[in-house]
Coordinates of C-alpha atoms in Angstrom, one line a residue:
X1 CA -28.1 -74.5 -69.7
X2 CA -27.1 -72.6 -72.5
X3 CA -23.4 -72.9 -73.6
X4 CA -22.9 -69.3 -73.2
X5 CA -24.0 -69.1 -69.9
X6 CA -21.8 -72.4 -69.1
X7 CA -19.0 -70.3 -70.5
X8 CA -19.2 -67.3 -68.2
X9 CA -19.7 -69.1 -65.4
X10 CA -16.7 -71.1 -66.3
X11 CA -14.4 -68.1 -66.6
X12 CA -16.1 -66.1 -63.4
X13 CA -15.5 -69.3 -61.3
X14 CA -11.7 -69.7 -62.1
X15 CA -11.3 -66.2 -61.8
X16 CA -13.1 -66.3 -58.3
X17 CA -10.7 -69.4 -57.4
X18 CA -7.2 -67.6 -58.2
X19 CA -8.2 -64.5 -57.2
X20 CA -9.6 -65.5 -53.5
X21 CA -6.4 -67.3 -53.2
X22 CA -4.3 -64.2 -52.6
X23 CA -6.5 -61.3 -52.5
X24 CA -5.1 -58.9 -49.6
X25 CA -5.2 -54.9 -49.0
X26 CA -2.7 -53.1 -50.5
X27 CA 1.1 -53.8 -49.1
X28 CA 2.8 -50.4 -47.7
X29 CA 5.2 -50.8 -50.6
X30 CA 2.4 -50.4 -53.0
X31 CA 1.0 -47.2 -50.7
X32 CA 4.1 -45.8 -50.8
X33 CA 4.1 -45.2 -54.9
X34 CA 0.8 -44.0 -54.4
X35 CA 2.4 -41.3 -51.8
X36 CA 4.8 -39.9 -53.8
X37 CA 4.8 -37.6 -56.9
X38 CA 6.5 -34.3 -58.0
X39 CA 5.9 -32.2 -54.8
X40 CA 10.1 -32.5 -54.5
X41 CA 10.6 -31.8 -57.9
X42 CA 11.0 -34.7 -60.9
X43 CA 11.3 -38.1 -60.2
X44 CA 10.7 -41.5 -62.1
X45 CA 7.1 -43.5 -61.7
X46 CA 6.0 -40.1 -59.9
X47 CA 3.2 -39.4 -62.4
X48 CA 0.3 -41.8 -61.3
X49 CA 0.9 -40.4 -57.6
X50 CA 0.6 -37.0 -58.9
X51 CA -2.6 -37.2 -60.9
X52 CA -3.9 -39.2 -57.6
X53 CA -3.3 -36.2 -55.5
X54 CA -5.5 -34.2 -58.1
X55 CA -8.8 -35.9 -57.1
X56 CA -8.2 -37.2 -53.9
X57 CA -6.5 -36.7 -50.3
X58 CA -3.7 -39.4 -49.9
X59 CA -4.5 -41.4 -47.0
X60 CA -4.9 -45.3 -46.6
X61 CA -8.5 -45.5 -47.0
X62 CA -8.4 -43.7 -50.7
X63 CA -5.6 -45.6 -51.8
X64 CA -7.6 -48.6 -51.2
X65 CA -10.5 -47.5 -52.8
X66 CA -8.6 -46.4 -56.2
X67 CA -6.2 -49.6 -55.7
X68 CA -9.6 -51.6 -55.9
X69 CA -10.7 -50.1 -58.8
X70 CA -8.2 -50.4 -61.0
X71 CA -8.5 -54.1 -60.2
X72 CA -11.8 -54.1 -61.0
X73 CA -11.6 -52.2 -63.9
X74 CA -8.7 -54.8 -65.3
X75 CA -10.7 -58.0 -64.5
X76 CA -13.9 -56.4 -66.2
X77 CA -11.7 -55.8 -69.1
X78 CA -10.1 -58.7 -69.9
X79 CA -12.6 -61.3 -68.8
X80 CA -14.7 -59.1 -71.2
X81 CA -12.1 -59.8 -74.1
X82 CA -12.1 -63.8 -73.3
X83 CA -15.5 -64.1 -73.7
X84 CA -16.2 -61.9 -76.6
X85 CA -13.1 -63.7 -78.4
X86 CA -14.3 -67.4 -77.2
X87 CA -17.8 -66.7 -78.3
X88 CA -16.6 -64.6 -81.7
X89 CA -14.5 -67.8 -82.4
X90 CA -17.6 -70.3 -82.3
X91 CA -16.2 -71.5 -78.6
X92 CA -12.8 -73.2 -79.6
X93 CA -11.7 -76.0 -77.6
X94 CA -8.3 -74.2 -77.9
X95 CA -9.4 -70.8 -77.3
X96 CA -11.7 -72.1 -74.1
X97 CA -8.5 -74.0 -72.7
X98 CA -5.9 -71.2 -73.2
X99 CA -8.9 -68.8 -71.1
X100 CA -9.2 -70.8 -68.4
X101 CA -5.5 -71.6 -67.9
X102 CA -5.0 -67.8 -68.1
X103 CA -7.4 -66.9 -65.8
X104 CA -6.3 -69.7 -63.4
X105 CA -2.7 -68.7 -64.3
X106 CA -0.2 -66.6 -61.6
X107 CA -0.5 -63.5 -63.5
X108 CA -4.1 -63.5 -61.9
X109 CA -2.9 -64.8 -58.7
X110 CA -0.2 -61.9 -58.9
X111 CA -2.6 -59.2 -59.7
X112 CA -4.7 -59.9 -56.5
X113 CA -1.9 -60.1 -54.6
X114 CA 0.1 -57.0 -55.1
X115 CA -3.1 -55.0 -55.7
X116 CA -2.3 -50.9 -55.6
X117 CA 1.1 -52.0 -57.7
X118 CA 1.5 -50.0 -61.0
X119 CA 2.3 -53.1 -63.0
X120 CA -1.7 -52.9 -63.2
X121 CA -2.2 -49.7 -64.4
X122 CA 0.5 -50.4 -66.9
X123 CA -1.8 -53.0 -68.2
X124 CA -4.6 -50.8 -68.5
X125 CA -2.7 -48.7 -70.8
X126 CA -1.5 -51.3 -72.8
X127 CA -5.0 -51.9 -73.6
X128 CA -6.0 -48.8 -74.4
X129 CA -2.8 -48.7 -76.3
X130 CA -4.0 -51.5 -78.2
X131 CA -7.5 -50.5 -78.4
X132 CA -6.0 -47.2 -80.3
X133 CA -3.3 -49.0 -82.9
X134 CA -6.9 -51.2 -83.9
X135 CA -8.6 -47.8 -84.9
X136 CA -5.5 -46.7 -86.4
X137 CA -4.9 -44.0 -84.2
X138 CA -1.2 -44.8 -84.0
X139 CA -0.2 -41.0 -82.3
X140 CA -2.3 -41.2 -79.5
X141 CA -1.3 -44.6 -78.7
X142 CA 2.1 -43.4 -78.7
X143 CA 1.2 -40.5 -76.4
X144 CA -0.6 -43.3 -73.9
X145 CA 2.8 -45.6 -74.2
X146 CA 5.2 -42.3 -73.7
X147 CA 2.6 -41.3 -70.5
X148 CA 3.0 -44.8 -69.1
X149 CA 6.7 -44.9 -69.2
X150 CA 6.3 -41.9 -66.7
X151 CA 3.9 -43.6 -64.8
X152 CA 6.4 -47.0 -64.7
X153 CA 9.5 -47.2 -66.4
X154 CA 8.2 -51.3 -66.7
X155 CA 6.1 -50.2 -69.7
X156 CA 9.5 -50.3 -72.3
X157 CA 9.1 -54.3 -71.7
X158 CA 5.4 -54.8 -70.9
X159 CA 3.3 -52.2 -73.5
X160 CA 6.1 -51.2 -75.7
X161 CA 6.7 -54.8 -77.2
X162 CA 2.7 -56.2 -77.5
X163 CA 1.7 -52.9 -78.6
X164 CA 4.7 -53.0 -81.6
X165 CA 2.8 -56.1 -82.6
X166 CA -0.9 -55.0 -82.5
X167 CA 0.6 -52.4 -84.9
X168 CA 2.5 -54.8 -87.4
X169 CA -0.5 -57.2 -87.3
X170 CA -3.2 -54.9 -87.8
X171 CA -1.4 -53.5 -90.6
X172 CA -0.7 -56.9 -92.6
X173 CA -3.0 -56.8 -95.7
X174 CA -3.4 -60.7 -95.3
X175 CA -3.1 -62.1 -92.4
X176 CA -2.3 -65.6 -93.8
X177 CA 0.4 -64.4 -95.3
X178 CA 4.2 -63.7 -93.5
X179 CA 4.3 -60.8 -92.0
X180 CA 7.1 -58.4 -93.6
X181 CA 8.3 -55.0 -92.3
X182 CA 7.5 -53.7 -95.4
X183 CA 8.6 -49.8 -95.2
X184 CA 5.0 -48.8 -94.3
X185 CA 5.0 -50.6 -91.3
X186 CA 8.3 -49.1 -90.4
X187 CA 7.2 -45.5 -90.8
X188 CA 4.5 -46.4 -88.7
X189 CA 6.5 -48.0 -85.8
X190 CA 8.8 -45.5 -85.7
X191 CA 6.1 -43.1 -85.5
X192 CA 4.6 -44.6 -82.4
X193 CA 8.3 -45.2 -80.7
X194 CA 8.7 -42.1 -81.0
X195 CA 7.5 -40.2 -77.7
X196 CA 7.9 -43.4 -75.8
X197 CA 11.5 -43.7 -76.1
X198 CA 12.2 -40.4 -76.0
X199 CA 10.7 -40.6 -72.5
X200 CA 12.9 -43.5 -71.7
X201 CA 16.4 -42.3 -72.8
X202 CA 15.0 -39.1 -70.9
X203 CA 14.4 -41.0 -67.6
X204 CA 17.3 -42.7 -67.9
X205 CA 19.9 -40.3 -68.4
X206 CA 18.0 -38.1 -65.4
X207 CA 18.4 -40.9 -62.8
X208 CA 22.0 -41.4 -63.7
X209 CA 23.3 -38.3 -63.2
X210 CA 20.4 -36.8 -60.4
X211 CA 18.1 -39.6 -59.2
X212 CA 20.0 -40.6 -56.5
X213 CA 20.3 -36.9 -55.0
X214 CA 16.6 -37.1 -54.2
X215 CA 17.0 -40.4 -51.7
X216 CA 17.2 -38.7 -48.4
X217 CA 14.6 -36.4 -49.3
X218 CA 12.1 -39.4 -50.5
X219 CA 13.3 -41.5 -47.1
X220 CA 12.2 -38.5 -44.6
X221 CA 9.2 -38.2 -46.3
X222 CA 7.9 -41.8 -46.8
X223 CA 9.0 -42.5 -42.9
X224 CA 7.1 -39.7 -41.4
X225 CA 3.4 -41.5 -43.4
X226 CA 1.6 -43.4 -40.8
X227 CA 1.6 -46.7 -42.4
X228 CA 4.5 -46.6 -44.2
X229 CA 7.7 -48.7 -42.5
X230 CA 10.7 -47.2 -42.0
X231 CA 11.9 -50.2 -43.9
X232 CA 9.5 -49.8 -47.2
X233 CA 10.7 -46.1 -46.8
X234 CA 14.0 -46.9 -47.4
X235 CA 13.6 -49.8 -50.1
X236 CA 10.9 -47.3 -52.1
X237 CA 13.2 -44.6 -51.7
X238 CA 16.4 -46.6 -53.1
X239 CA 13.5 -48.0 -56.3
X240 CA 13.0 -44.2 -57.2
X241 CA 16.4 -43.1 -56.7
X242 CA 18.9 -45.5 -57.9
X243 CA 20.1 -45.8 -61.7
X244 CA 19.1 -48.6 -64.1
X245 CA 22.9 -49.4 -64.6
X246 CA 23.0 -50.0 -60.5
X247 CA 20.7 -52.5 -60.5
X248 CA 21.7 -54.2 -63.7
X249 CA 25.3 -54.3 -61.6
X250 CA 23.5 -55.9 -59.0
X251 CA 21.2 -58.0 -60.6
X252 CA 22.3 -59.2 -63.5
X253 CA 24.9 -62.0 -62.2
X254 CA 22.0 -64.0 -61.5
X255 CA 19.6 -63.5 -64.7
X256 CA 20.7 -67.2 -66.1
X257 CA 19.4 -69.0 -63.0
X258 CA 16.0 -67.0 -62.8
X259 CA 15.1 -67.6 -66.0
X260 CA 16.3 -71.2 -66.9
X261 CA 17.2 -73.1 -63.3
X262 CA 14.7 -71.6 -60.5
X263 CA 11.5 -73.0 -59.5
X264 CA 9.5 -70.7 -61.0
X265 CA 10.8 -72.1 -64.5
X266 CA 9.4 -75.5 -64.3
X267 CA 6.0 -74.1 -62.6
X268 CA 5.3 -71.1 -65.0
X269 CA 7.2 -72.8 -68.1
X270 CA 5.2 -75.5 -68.2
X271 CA 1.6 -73.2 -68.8
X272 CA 3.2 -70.6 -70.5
X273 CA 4.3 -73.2 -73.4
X274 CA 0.6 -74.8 -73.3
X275 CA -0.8 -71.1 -73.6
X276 CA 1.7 -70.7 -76.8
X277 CA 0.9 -73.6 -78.0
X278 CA -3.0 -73.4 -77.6
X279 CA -2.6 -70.0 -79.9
X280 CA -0.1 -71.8 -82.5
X281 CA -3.2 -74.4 -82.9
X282 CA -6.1 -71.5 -82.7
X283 CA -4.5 -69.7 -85.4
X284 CA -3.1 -72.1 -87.2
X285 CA 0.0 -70.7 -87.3
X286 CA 1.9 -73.8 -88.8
X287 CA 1.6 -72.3 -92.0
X288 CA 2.5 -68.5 -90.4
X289 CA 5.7 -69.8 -88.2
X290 CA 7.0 -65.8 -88.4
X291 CA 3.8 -65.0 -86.4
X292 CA 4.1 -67.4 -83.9
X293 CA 7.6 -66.7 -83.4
X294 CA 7.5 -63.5 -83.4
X295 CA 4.5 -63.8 -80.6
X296 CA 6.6 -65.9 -78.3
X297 CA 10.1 -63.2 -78.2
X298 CA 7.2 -60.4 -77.1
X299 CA 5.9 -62.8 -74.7
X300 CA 9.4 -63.6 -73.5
X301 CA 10.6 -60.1 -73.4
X302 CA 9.6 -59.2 -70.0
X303 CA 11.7 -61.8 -68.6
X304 CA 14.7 -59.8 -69.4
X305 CA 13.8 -58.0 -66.1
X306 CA 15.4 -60.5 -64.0
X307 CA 18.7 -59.0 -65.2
X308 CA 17.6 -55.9 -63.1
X309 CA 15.0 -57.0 -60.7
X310 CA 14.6 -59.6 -57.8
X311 CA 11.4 -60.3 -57.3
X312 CA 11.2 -63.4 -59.8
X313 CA 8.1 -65.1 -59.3
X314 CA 5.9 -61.5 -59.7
X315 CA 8.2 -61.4 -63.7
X316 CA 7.2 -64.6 -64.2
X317 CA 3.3 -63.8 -64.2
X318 CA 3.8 -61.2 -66.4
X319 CA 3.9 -63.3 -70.0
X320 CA 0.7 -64.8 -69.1
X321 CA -0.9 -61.4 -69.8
X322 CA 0.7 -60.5 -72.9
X323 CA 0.3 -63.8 -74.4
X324 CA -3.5 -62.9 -73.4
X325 CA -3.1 -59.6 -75.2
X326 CA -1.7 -61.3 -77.9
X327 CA -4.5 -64.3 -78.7
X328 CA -6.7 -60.5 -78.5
X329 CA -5.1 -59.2 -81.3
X330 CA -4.0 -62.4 -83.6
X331 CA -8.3 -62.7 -83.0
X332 CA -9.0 -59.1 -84.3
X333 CA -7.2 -60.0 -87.9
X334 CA -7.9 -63.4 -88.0
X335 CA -11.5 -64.5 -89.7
X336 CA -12.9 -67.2 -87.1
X337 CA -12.9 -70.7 -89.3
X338 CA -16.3 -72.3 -89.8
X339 CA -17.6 -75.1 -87.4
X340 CA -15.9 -77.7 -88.9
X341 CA -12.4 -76.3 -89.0
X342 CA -13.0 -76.7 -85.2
X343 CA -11.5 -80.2 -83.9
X344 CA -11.4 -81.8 -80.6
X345 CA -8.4 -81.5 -78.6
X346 CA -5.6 -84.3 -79.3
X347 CA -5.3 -87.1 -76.5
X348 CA -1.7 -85.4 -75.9
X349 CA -2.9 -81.9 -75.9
X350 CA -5.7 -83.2 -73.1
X351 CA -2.8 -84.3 -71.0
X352 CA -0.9 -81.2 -71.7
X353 CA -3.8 -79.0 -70.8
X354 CA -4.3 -81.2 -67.5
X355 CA -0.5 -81.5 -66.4
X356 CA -0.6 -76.9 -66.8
X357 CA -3.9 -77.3 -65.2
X358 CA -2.6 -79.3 -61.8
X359 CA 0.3 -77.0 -61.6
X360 CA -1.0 -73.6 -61.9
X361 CA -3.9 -74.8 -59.4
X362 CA -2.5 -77.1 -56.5
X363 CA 0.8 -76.2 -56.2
X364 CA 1.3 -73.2 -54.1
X365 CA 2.9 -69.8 -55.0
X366 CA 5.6 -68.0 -53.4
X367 CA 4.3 -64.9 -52.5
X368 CA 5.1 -61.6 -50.8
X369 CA 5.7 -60.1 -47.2
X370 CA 5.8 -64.1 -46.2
X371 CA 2.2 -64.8 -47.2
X372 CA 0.7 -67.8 -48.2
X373 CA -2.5 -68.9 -50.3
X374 CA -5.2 -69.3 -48.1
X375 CA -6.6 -72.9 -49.3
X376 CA -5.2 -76.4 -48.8
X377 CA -5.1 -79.1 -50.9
X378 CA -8.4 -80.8 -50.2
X379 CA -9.8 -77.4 -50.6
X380 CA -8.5 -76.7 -53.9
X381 CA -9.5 -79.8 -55.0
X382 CA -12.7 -79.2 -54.0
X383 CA -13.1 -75.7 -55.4
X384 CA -11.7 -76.7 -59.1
X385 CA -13.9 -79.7 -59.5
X386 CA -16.8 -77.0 -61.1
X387 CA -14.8 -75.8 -63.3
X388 CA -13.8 -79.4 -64.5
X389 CA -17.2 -79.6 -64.8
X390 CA -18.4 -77.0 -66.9
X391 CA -15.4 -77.8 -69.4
X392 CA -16.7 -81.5 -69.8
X393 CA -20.3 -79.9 -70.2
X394 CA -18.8 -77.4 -72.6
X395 CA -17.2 -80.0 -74.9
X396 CA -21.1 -81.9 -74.9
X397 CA -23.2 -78.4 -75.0
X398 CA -23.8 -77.8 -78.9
X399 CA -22.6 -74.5 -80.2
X400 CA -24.1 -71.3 -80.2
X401 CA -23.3 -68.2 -81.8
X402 CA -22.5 -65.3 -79.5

């Protein structure tokens, strides 16, 4: 079997694993966002539910159908990005472990299991933000950034950050040199900040002096949809209505024990510092430490979101994703090294790999609405022996260009 055709079977079938794992219909939490939009007059995240209403009647059946889209539509594009960057890279033991711990990591998981939730749309923009700073078209990528902080304020710490870094790397005349914020590069990020945080401030500054006037209004009109419950009414109306400094009141008291002393720490920690470190040795950012660090703080960012939100284990997935953004873009301004600046992976980075491997597929996630993963043990044990497979194949199939 040809080693390219090993490799995308490899990807689809740990892709297939987390993603039949948790794969559901869209929550009513995730219907309502869908429902609402401007028909009241402004209101924060009402954007996407208002071009929705354009093309299509809101019922259940269409929200389905456009939740399961932009599913697809994510998958095809980043599974499309792993193998062109694995292939591009002459099949890097590095590269091919940090893939398949990404596409076996919770921010996969997540995805399928709160499909019809903005976060995923947000992730679509952020590529196409991306995809815009590469060809240099730094104003529309800020109009695609200031858009998506209407469609989710989320975007200031998910696009925002990553795409600030696709912009400083992409305009670093060498990349083995440090990057500096050399007063070009300034210019430019202020030039793509610009809309977006205009649109934050804006947002913000509405919702604390008028968001919460709209809650009743919102509440009678979620409750009185079919399949929405009177309880998702009243917890969707309070998301769209309360201020940012309520829930940072409410919240924050307990952002030191989500992010350093919960479970989620230990079980996402673990793979997210094997994914950082699988791009420190990809890269070889030892002699670029700037880089690396610099990587890790955006990767890190959205965890500040536990100072406002509760729902931990879905902040925890999110890093996952924008390391994966990130190995995309250190990839587009990094020449791939020839064959032989490709080594094996170290005895200890082996064990590493497998102890992030064990965790992010036996042990079980915490999920929503009281759910569980639908396969045991035995099962999963089962069902990721192929992929163990194809990676020891991998490492004895010879090397092929893409």
């Amino acid at each position: 079997m040809r080693r390219k055709t090993l490799l995308i079977l490899l990807y689809l079938c740990a892709l297939a694993f987390s993603v039949l794992k948790t794969l559901r219909f869209p929550n009513d939490w995730s219907e309502a966002h869908w429902m609402l939009d401007y028909r009241f007059g402004f209101i924060k995240r009402g954007l996407a539910g208002e071009i929705f209403g354009w093309f299509f009647k809101k019922n259940e059946f269409n929200i389905l159908l456009l939740s399961g889209g932009i599913l697809f539509l994510l998958y095809t594009l980043i599974f499309g990005i792993a193998v062109r960057e694995t292939l591009k890279r002459e099949n890097s033991v590095y590269g091919i472990m940090f893939f398949v711990t990404f596409f076996l990591s919770q921010y996969i998981i997540f995805s399928a299991h709160l499909i019809g939730y903005l976060d995923h749309v947000v992730f679509l923009m952020t590529i196409l933000s991306i995809f815009m700073i590469k060809q240099k078209k730094i104003f529309w990528a800020s109009v695609i950034a200031a858009i998506s902080i209407f469609i989710h304020e989320i975007s200031f710490f998910l696009l925002l950050p990553v795409s600030c870094f696709a912009l400083i790397m992409n305009n670093v005349e060498n990349f083995s040199k440090k990057p500096v914020l050399s007063v070009y590069i300034i210019k430019k990020l202020a030039l793509f900040l610009l809309l977006p945080v205009v649109a934050v401030f804006s947002i913000s500054a509405y919702q604390e002096i008028s968001g919460e006037s709209y809650f009743l209004t919102l509440f009678n009109y979620l409750k009185e949809i079919s399949f929405i419950t009177d309880k998702t009414a009243d917890s969707v109306s309070s998301a769209y209505t309360k201020s940012f400094s309520y829930y940072f009141k409410e919240e924050s008291g307990h952002f030191i024990q989500r992010l350093l002393i919960s479970k989620a720490t230990f079980l996402y920690g673990i793979p997210l510092v094997f994914s950082l470190w699988m791009i420190f040795k990809e890269f070889g950012l030892k002699n670029n430490i700037r880089v690396f660090l610099l990587l890790a703080v955006i990767a890190l960012i959205p965890l500040l979101l536990h100072a406002v939100a509760y729902d931990t284990y879905r902040i925890w997935s999110f890093p996952f994703m924008i390391l994966f953004l990130g190995f995309w873009i250190l990839s587009s301004v990094s020449a791939p090294r020839d064959q032989e600046g490709y080594k094996n992976a170290s005895t200890r980075e082996t064990v590493f790999f497998m102890v992030s491997f064990l965790l992010i597929t036996l042990v079980p996630n915490v999920l929503f609405d009281g759910q569980t993963e639908r396969f045991t043990i035995m099962t999963r044990l089962i069902m990721i022996m192929p992929v163990l497979m194809m990676l020891y194949f991998l490492k004895k199939a010879p090397i092929l260009k893409g």
